[in-house]
mmCIF file of C-alpha atoms in Angstrom:
data_model
loop_
_atom_site.group_PDB
_atom_site.id
_atom_site.type_symbol
_atom_site.label_atom_id
_atom_site.label_comp_id
_atom_site.label_asym_id
_atom_site.label_seq_id
_atom_site.Cartn_x
_atom_site.Cartn_y
_atom_site.Cartn_z
ATOM 1 C CA SER A 1 -30.713 -87.302 -7.476
ATOM 2 C CA VAL A 2 -30.064 -90.866 -6.386
ATOM 3 C CA LEU A 3 -31.039 -93.367 -9.082
ATOM 4 C CA PRO A 4 -32.646 -96.695 -8.137
ATOM 5 C CA GLU A 5 -30.582 -99.838 -8.649
ATOM 6 C CA LYS A 6 -31.337 -101.370 -12.045
ATOM 7 C CA LYS A 7 -29.776 -104.044 -14.216
ATOM 8 C CA MET A 8 -28.564 -102.695 -17.560
ATOM 9 C CA ILE A 9 -27.371 -104.478 -20.681
ATOM 10 C CA PHE A 10 -24.443 -103.145 -22.682
ATOM 11 C CA LYS A 11 -23.779 -104.202 -26.270
ATOM 12 C CA GLY A 12 -20.423 -103.126 -27.658
ATOM 13 C CA LEU A 13 -18.289 -103.579 -30.735
ATOM 14 C CA THR A 14 -14.572 -104.129 -30.171
ATOM 15 C CA VAL A 15 -12.498 -102.354 -32.828
ATOM 16 C CA ASN A 16 -9.261 -104.078 -31.841
ATOM 17 C CA LYS A 17 -7.884 -106.104 -28.975
ATOM 18 C CA GLU A 18 -6.596 -103.020 -27.143
ATOM 19 C CA ASP A 19 -9.880 -101.156 -27.452
ATOM 20 C CA MET A 20 -11.977 -102.686 -24.668
ATOM 21 C CA ASN A 21 -13.735 -99.610 -23.240
ATOM 22 C CA LYS A 22 -16.401 -98.867 -25.851
ATOM 23 C CA LEU A 23 -19.968 -99.587 -24.771
ATOM 24 C CA MET A 24 -23.276 -98.903 -26.481
ATOM 25 C CA LEU A 25 -26.249 -98.085 -24.267
ATOM 26 C CA THR A 26 -29.698 -98.743 -25.689
ATOM 27 C CA PRO A 27 -32.373 -96.822 -23.740
ATOM 28 C CA LEU A 28 -35.750 -98.302 -22.903
ATOM 29 C CA ILE A 29 -37.975 -95.492 -21.601
ATOM 30 C CA ARG A 30 -41.183 -96.043 -19.635
ATOM 31 C CA TYR A 31 -43.413 -92.996 -19.975
ATOM 32 C CA PRO A 32 -46.437 -92.515 -17.655
ATOM 33 C CA LEU A 33 -49.654 -91.861 -19.532
ATOM 34 C CA LEU A 34 -52.399 -90.222 -17.469
ATOM 35 C CA GLY A 35 -56.118 -90.611 -18.007
ATOM 36 C CA GLY A 36 -57.691 -88.449 -20.687
ATOM 37 C CA SER A 37 -54.577 -88.465 -22.861
ATOM 38 C CA ALA A 38 -53.119 -90.294 -25.815
ATOM 39 C CA LEU A 39 -49.755 -90.801 -27.497
ATOM 40 C CA ILE A 40 -49.773 -90.810 -31.284
ATOM 41 C CA THR A 41 -46.704 -91.702 -33.350
ATOM 42 C CA PHE A 42 -46.619 -90.700 -36.999
ATOM 43 C CA GLU A 43 -44.537 -92.294 -39.730
ATOM 44 C CA GLU A 44 -43.019 -88.907 -40.589
ATOM 45 C CA ALA A 45 -41.449 -86.462 -38.118
ATOM 46 C CA ASP A 46 -42.623 -83.380 -40.039
ATOM 47 C CA VAL A 47 -46.256 -84.449 -39.525
ATOM 48 C CA ALA A 48 -45.748 -84.628 -35.754
ATOM 49 C CA GLN A 49 -44.133 -81.178 -35.763
ATOM 50 C CA ARG A 50 -47.037 -79.751 -37.762
ATOM 51 C CA ILE A 51 -49.608 -81.192 -35.334
ATOM 52 C CA ILE A 52 -47.714 -79.675 -32.375
ATOM 53 C CA GLU A 53 -47.528 -76.264 -34.048
ATOM 54 C CA MET A 54 -51.305 -76.289 -34.623
ATOM 55 C CA ARG A 55 -51.664 -77.004 -30.878
ATOM 56 C CA GLU A 56 -55.490 -77.268 -30.624
ATOM 57 C CA HIS A 57 -57.502 -79.713 -32.716
ATOM 58 C CA THR A 58 -61.244 -80.249 -33.108
ATOM 59 C CA VAL A 59 -61.961 -83.960 -33.462
ATOM 60 C CA GLU A 60 -65.263 -85.118 -34.914
ATOM 61 C CA LEU A 61 -66.839 -88.077 -33.132
ATOM 62 C CA SER A 62 -69.361 -90.663 -34.180
ATOM 63 C CA CYS A 63 -72.775 -89.487 -32.953
ATOM 64 C CA GLY A 64 -74.125 -93.017 -32.642
ATOM 65 C CA GLU A 65 -73.098 -93.183 -28.977
ATOM 66 C CA LEU A 66 -74.080 -89.587 -28.141
ATOM 67 C CA GLU A 67 -77.440 -87.924 -27.660
ATOM 68 C CA GLU A 68 -76.518 -84.255 -27.991
ATOM 69 C CA LEU A 69 -75.477 -82.945 -31.420
ATOM 70 C CA ASP A 70 -73.107 -80.400 -29.866
ATOM 71 C CA GLN A 71 -71.224 -83.268 -28.200
ATOM 72 C CA CYS A 72 -70.130 -84.693 -31.550
ATOM 73 C CA ARG A 73 -66.949 -82.609 -31.545
ATOM 74 C CA VAL A 74 -64.251 -82.374 -28.901
ATOM 75 C CA ARG A 75 -61.211 -80.141 -28.644
ATOM 76 C CA VAL A 76 -57.896 -81.732 -27.724
ATOM 77 C CA ARG A 77 -54.482 -80.204 -27.149
ATOM 78 C CA ALA A 78 -51.265 -81.444 -28.803
ATOM 79 C CA VAL A 79 -47.908 -81.004 -27.028
ATOM 80 C CA PRO A 80 -44.412 -82.443 -27.641
ATOM 81 C CA VAL A 81 -43.140 -85.487 -25.743
ATOM 82 C CA GLU A 82 -39.983 -84.796 -23.722
ATOM 83 C CA ILE A 83 -38.007 -87.688 -22.255
ATOM 84 C CA LEU A 84 -34.659 -87.984 -20.484
ATOM 85 C CA LEU A 85 -31.926 -89.868 -22.342
ATOM 86 C CA PRO A 86 -28.420 -90.734 -21.119
ATOM 87 C CA SER A 87 -25.761 -88.396 -22.523
ATOM 88 C CA ALA A 88 -22.744 -89.689 -20.598
ATOM 89 C CA LEU A 89 -22.104 -92.900 -18.704
ATOM 90 C CA GLU A 90 -19.208 -93.945 -16.519
ATOM 91 C CA VAL A 91 -18.963 -97.504 -15.256
ATOM 92 C CA GLY A 92 -16.470 -98.453 -12.632
ATOM 93 C CA PRO A 93 -14.107 -98.185 -11.059
ATOM 94 C CA VAL A 94 -13.895 -101.975 -11.468
ATOM 95 C CA LEU A 95 -15.708 -104.337 -13.829
ATOM 96 C CA THR A 96 -15.881 -107.912 -12.610
ATOM 97 C CA GLN A 97 -16.134 -110.913 -14.923
ATOM 98 C CA SER A 98 -17.792 -113.891 -13.288
ATOM 99 C CA SER A 99 -15.820 -117.136 -13.333
ATOM 100 C CA ARG A 100 -18.965 -119.258 -12.980
ATOM 101 C CA SER A 101 -21.486 -117.431 -15.190
ATOM 102 C CA ILE A 102 -22.070 -117.057 -18.928
ATOM 103 C CA LEU A 103 -24.320 -114.765 -20.950
ATOM 104 C CA VAL A 104 -26.408 -116.597 -23.562
ATOM 105 C CA SER A 105 -27.773 -114.410 -26.379
ATOM 106 C CA GLU A 106 -29.083 -114.609 -29.961
ATOM 107 C CA LEU A 107 -31.805 -116.936 -28.707
ATOM 108 C CA PRO A 108 -34.400 -118.105 -31.250
ATOM 109 C CA SER A 109 -38.011 -116.893 -31.217
ATOM 110 C CA LEU A 110 -39.989 -120.122 -31.049
ATOM 111 C CA GLY A 111 -43.254 -119.050 -29.462
ATOM 112 C CA ILE A 112 -42.570 -120.961 -26.237
ATOM 113 C CA SER A 113 -42.615 -119.517 -22.731
ATOM 114 C CA LYS A 114 -39.471 -118.082 -21.162
ATOM 115 C CA GLU A 115 -39.617 -120.738 -18.461
ATOM 116 C CA ALA A 116 -39.698 -123.518 -21.046
ATOM 117 C CA LEU A 117 -36.713 -121.981 -22.861
ATOM 118 C CA LEU A 118 -34.799 -121.733 -19.583
ATOM 119 C CA ASP A 119 -35.497 -125.424 -18.964
ATOM 120 C CA LYS A 120 -34.076 -126.325 -22.387
ATOM 121 C CA LEU A 121 -30.931 -124.274 -21.809
ATOM 122 C CA GLU A 122 -30.372 -125.673 -18.326
ATOM 123 C CA LEU A 123 -30.828 -129.219 -19.586
ATOM 124 C CA PHE A 124 -28.237 -128.693 -22.341
ATOM 125 C CA PHE A 125 -25.610 -126.810 -20.329
ATOM 126 C CA SER A 126 -25.854 -129.095 -17.285
ATOM 127 C CA LYS A 127 -24.326 -131.968 -19.288
ATOM 128 C CA THR A 128 -20.546 -132.399 -19.171
ATOM 129 C CA LYS A 129 -20.503 -133.765 -22.754
ATOM 130 C CA ASN A 130 -21.700 -130.318 -23.877
ATOM 131 C CA GLY A 131 -18.968 -128.577 -21.901
ATOM 132 C CA GLY A 132 -21.197 -127.631 -18.996
ATOM 133 C CA SER A 133 -21.862 -128.760 -15.431
ATOM 134 C CA GLU A 134 -24.587 -128.503 -12.825
ATOM 135 C CA VAL A 135 -26.461 -125.208 -13.214
ATOM 136 C CA GLU A 136 -26.923 -123.262 -9.999
ATOM 137 C CA SER A 137 -29.238 -120.569 -11.367
ATOM 138 C CA ARG A 138 -30.684 -119.274 -14.599
ATOM 139 C CA GLU A 139 -32.504 -116.033 -15.344
ATOM 140 C CA PHE A 140 -33.540 -113.730 -18.150
ATOM 141 C CA LEU A 141 -31.975 -110.311 -17.818
ATOM 142 C CA GLU A 142 -34.616 -107.645 -17.380
ATOM 143 C CA ASP A 143 -35.955 -106.111 -20.607
ATOM 144 C CA SER A 144 -33.882 -108.382 -22.825
ATOM 145 C CA ASP A 145 -33.775 -111.723 -24.610
ATOM 146 C CA GLN A 146 -30.512 -112.721 -22.942
ATOM 147 C CA VAL A 147 -30.022 -115.336 -20.259
ATOM 148 C CA VAL A 148 -27.454 -115.593 -17.476
ATOM 149 C CA LEU A 149 -26.513 -119.151 -16.515
ATOM 150 C CA THR A 150 -24.472 -119.684 -13.344
ATOM 151 C CA PHE A 151 -22.724 -123.005 -12.702
ATOM 152 C CA THR A 152 -21.937 -124.543 -9.336
ATOM 153 C CA GLN A 153 -18.287 -125.125 -10.338
ATOM 154 C CA ASP A 154 -15.513 -122.742 -11.268
ATOM 155 C CA GLY A 155 -13.710 -123.177 -14.558
ATOM 156 C CA VAL A 156 -16.752 -124.151 -16.619
ATOM 157 C CA ALA A 157 -17.560 -120.710 -18.010
ATOM 158 C CA GLY A 158 -14.139 -120.032 -19.599
ATOM 159 C CA PRO A 159 -14.074 -122.866 -22.191
ATOM 160 C CA LEU A 160 -17.693 -122.209 -23.151
ATOM 161 C CA ILE A 161 -16.940 -118.517 -23.722
ATOM 162 C CA GLU A 162 -13.947 -119.413 -25.909
ATOM 163 C CA ARG A 163 -16.212 -121.435 -28.188
ATOM 164 C CA GLY A 164 -18.254 -118.296 -28.875
ATOM 165 C CA HIS A 165 -21.277 -120.036 -30.428
ATOM 166 C CA ILE A 166 -22.901 -123.370 -29.605
ATOM 167 C CA GLN A 167 -25.625 -125.379 -31.332
ATOM 168 C CA VAL A 168 -28.398 -126.071 -28.808
ATOM 169 C CA PRO A 169 -31.243 -128.518 -29.563
ATOM 170 C CA ILE A 170 -34.621 -126.986 -28.771
ATOM 171 C CA GLY A 171 -37.703 -128.947 -29.758
ATOM 172 C CA LYS A 172 -37.212 -130.495 -33.182
ATOM 173 C CA GLY A 173 -34.452 -128.140 -34.310
ATOM 174 C CA LYS A 174 -30.931 -127.021 -33.439
ATOM 175 C CA TYR A 175 -30.184 -123.329 -32.979
ATOM 176 C CA LYS A 176 -26.883 -121.486 -32.735
ATOM 177 C CA VAL A 177 -26.676 -119.301 -29.615
ATOM 178 C CA LYS A 178 -23.926 -116.908 -28.617
ATOM 179 C CA ILE A 179 -21.888 -117.398 -25.436
ATOM 180 C CA SER A 180 -20.306 -114.289 -23.893
ATOM 181 C CA PRO A 181 -18.676 -113.386 -20.573
ATOM 182 C CA TYR A 182 -20.995 -112.140 -17.869
ATOM 183 C CA THR A 183 -19.490 -108.893 -16.586
ATOM 184 C CA SER A 184 -20.935 -106.813 -13.770
ATOM 185 C CA GLY A 185 -20.093 -103.426 -12.357
ATOM 186 C CA GLU A 186 -21.544 -100.296 -10.830
ATOM 187 C CA ILE A 187 -22.546 -97.093 -12.584
ATOM 188 C CA ALA A 188 -20.282 -94.388 -11.176
ATOM 189 C CA ASN A 189 -21.776 -91.498 -13.120
ATOM 190 C CA LEU A 190 -24.831 -91.153 -15.350
ATOM 191 C CA GLN A 191 -25.731 -87.850 -16.975
ATOM 192 C CA LEU A 192 -29.132 -87.299 -18.570
ATOM 193 C CA GLN A 193 -30.356 -84.710 -21.021
ATOM 194 C CA PRO A 194 -33.892 -83.891 -22.195
ATOM 195 C CA SER A 195 -34.757 -85.071 -25.683
ATOM 196 C CA ARG A 196 -37.884 -84.489 -27.773
ATOM 197 C CA CYS A 197 -39.444 -87.476 -29.539
ATOM 198 C CA PRO A 198 -39.421 -86.514 -33.225
ATOM 199 C CA ARG A 199 -42.421 -88.588 -34.379
ATOM 200 C CA THR A 200 -44.619 -88.790 -31.262
ATOM 201 C CA VAL A 201 -47.203 -86.282 -29.989
ATOM 202 C CA LEU A 202 -49.016 -86.184 -26.637
ATOM 203 C CA LEU A 203 -52.745 -85.401 -26.870
ATOM 204 C CA LEU A 204 -54.341 -83.918 -23.735
ATOM 205 C CA ASP A 205 -57.809 -82.946 -22.456
ATOM 206 C CA ILE A 206 -59.621 -85.870 -24.102
ATOM 207 C CA PRO A 207 -63.107 -86.121 -22.513
ATOM 208 C CA ASP A 208 -64.580 -89.473 -21.522
ATOM 209 C CA VAL A 209 -67.556 -89.407 -23.914
ATOM 210 C CA LEU A 210 -66.984 -92.554 -26.011
ATOM 211 C CA SER A 211 -65.873 -96.090 -25.388
ATOM 212 C CA GLU A 212 -62.118 -96.651 -25.414
ATOM 213 C CA GLU A 213 -62.134 -98.347 -28.819
ATOM 214 C CA SER A 214 -64.401 -95.742 -30.433
ATOM 215 C CA MET A 215 -62.323 -92.833 -29.122
ATOM 216 C CA ARG A 216 -59.116 -94.469 -30.334
ATOM 217 C CA ASP A 217 -60.634 -94.925 -33.790
ATOM 218 C CA ALA A 218 -61.899 -91.335 -33.889
ATOM 219 C CA LEU A 219 -58.472 -89.944 -32.970
ATOM 220 C CA GLU A 220 -56.679 -92.080 -35.538
ATOM 221 C CA ILE A 221 -59.142 -91.171 -38.308
ATOM 222 C CA HIS A 222 -58.782 -87.464 -37.548
ATOM 223 C CA PHE A 223 -54.994 -87.320 -37.324
ATOM 224 C CA GLN A 224 -54.271 -89.428 -40.382
ATOM 225 C CA ARG A 225 -56.079 -86.975 -42.676
ATOM 226 C CA ALA A 226 -53.739 -84.651 -44.558
ATOM 227 C CA SER A 227 -56.518 -82.041 -44.826
ATOM 228 C CA ARG A 228 -56.320 -81.634 -41.038
ATOM 229 C CA GLY A 229 -52.541 -81.455 -40.931
ATOM 230 C CA GLY A 230 -52.104 -85.132 -40.206
ATOM 231 C CA GLY A 231 -50.452 -88.069 -41.918
ATOM 232 C CA GLU A 232 -49.945 -91.828 -41.708
ATOM 233 C CA VAL A 233 -50.190 -93.048 -38.096
ATOM 234 C CA ASP A 234 -47.649 -95.611 -36.956
ATOM 235 C CA ALA A 235 -49.057 -96.220 -33.440
ATOM 236 C CA LEU A 236 -51.652 -94.778 -31.076
ATOM 237 C CA ALA A 237 -52.161 -95.406 -27.349
ATOM 238 C CA TYR A 238 -55.180 -93.925 -25.556
ATOM 239 C CA VAL A 239 -55.956 -93.986 -21.825
ATOM 240 C CA PRO A 240 -59.502 -92.963 -20.785
ATOM 241 C CA ALA A 241 -60.131 -90.584 -17.887
ATOM 242 C CA GLY A 242 -59.888 -92.222 -14.475
ATOM 243 C CA ARG A 243 -57.228 -94.703 -15.584
ATOM 244 C CA ALA A 244 -53.455 -94.640 -16.086
ATOM 245 C CA GLY A 245 -51.031 -96.412 -18.362
ATOM 246 C CA VAL A 246 -47.344 -96.738 -19.229
ATOM 247 C CA ALA A 247 -45.924 -96.307 -22.735
ATOM 248 C CA VAL A 248 -42.569 -97.869 -23.626
ATOM 249 C CA PHE A 249 -40.220 -95.983 -25.944
ATOM 250 C CA VAL A 250 -37.456 -97.862 -27.735
ATOM 251 C CA GLU A 251 -34.655 -96.702 -30.014
ATOM 252 C CA ASP A 252 -35.988 -95.563 -33.398
#
């Protein structure tokens, strides 16, 4: 099927000067989470597999919020989480390196807004004494901590890229950032294959009988007990009935 246009970031390691075709793709998966379900990630993969094999689980609830005694237990269903991951990627036929843009990475985490950080970078790189010139545009690449700066003049990007790293004053300190070429191209072929999350389980059929916080606590308490087949819980996301959410999966 036709894939929507999307910016992607490639991080590669060059083995030698002749080897310039190796790219590493880091997936960032957005998984829709429907109402009445939860995603639970365990610290150990064998715990997740055990919970899936048991399939149905009876979860005890706190009766403080319920009137009927027979409502103090609910049955939920555990199923594996299947996602699509790229298995093969072909970029081309031509990759284009911009003569007016640079990629700024290894940015510090300072607790300031992205807009404020962009202002600091533009201020520094717009000065000729720092090797820059007037900045035409600046933007954070989607789903990353990397910034693309585009200058109004040609010939500015090359010398900055050759320097590799530059000390940039931000606030009261100076921080070394990495300067790389900004290369763009089109994905000619992308093949996907289904993959099962080893440590994450999808819980279904969760009734809307407790508040969101209370239900989340009840699920975590139940599934972290070894006597019920569980183990240490790394993360848990619950969406009550009538709502929807999105879970983000990153590389383990």
